[in-house]
Amino acid sequence: MANQANLTPTELEDLERREMFIYDQQGAVALGREEGREEGRLEGKKEEQRMIAQKLLTVLDDEAIAATTGLSLEVVRELREKMN
C-alpha cells in the first residue's frame, strides 16, 4: 500500500474510493456465494422430497403423499404420471 502520508488530498480520496470499490466487490462476491449455497440447499431438499414421493407412490394416495412430503398435489400427480 502506498505511503498515505505522502499523498495529496486528491490522491488520498482516489485511493479511498478504490478501496471502497474493492470492499464492495468482495461483499457482492460473498453474497453471491451465500445465495448460491442457499439455492443449492433448496434444490437438494426438493429433490429429496421427490425421491420420497416416488417411493410412496405404490403405497399411498396422492393427497397423503403431498401432505407427507410437502410437495404440491400437482407435482405428486406429475410424478405418478411419469411412473405409469
mmCIF file of C-alpha atoms in Angstrom, residues 60-67 73 76:
data_model
loop_
_atom_site.group_PDB
_atom_site.id
_atom_site.type_symbol
_atom_site.label_atom_id
_atom_site.label_comp_id
_atom_site.label_asym_id
_atom_site.label_seq_id
_atom_site.Cartn_x
_atom_site.Cartn_y
_atom_site.Cartn_z
ATOM 1 C CA LEU A 60 -50.241 -44.049 -0.616
ATOM 2 C CA ASP A 61 -52.726 -41.883 -2.495
ATOM 3 C CA ASP A 62 -51.658 -38.549 -3.991
ATOM 4 C CA GLU A 63 -53.152 -36.414 -1.212
ATOM 5 C CA ALA A 64 -51.357 -38.373 1.503
ATOM 6 C CA ILE A 65 -48.057 -38.143 -0.379
ATOM 7 C CA ALA A 66 -48.472 -34.385 -0.817
ATOM 8 C CA ALA A 67 -49.230 -33.963 2.884
ATOM 9 C CA LEU A 73 -50.651 -32.224 -5.292
ATOM 10 C CA VAL A 76 -47.243 -35.620 -6.952
#
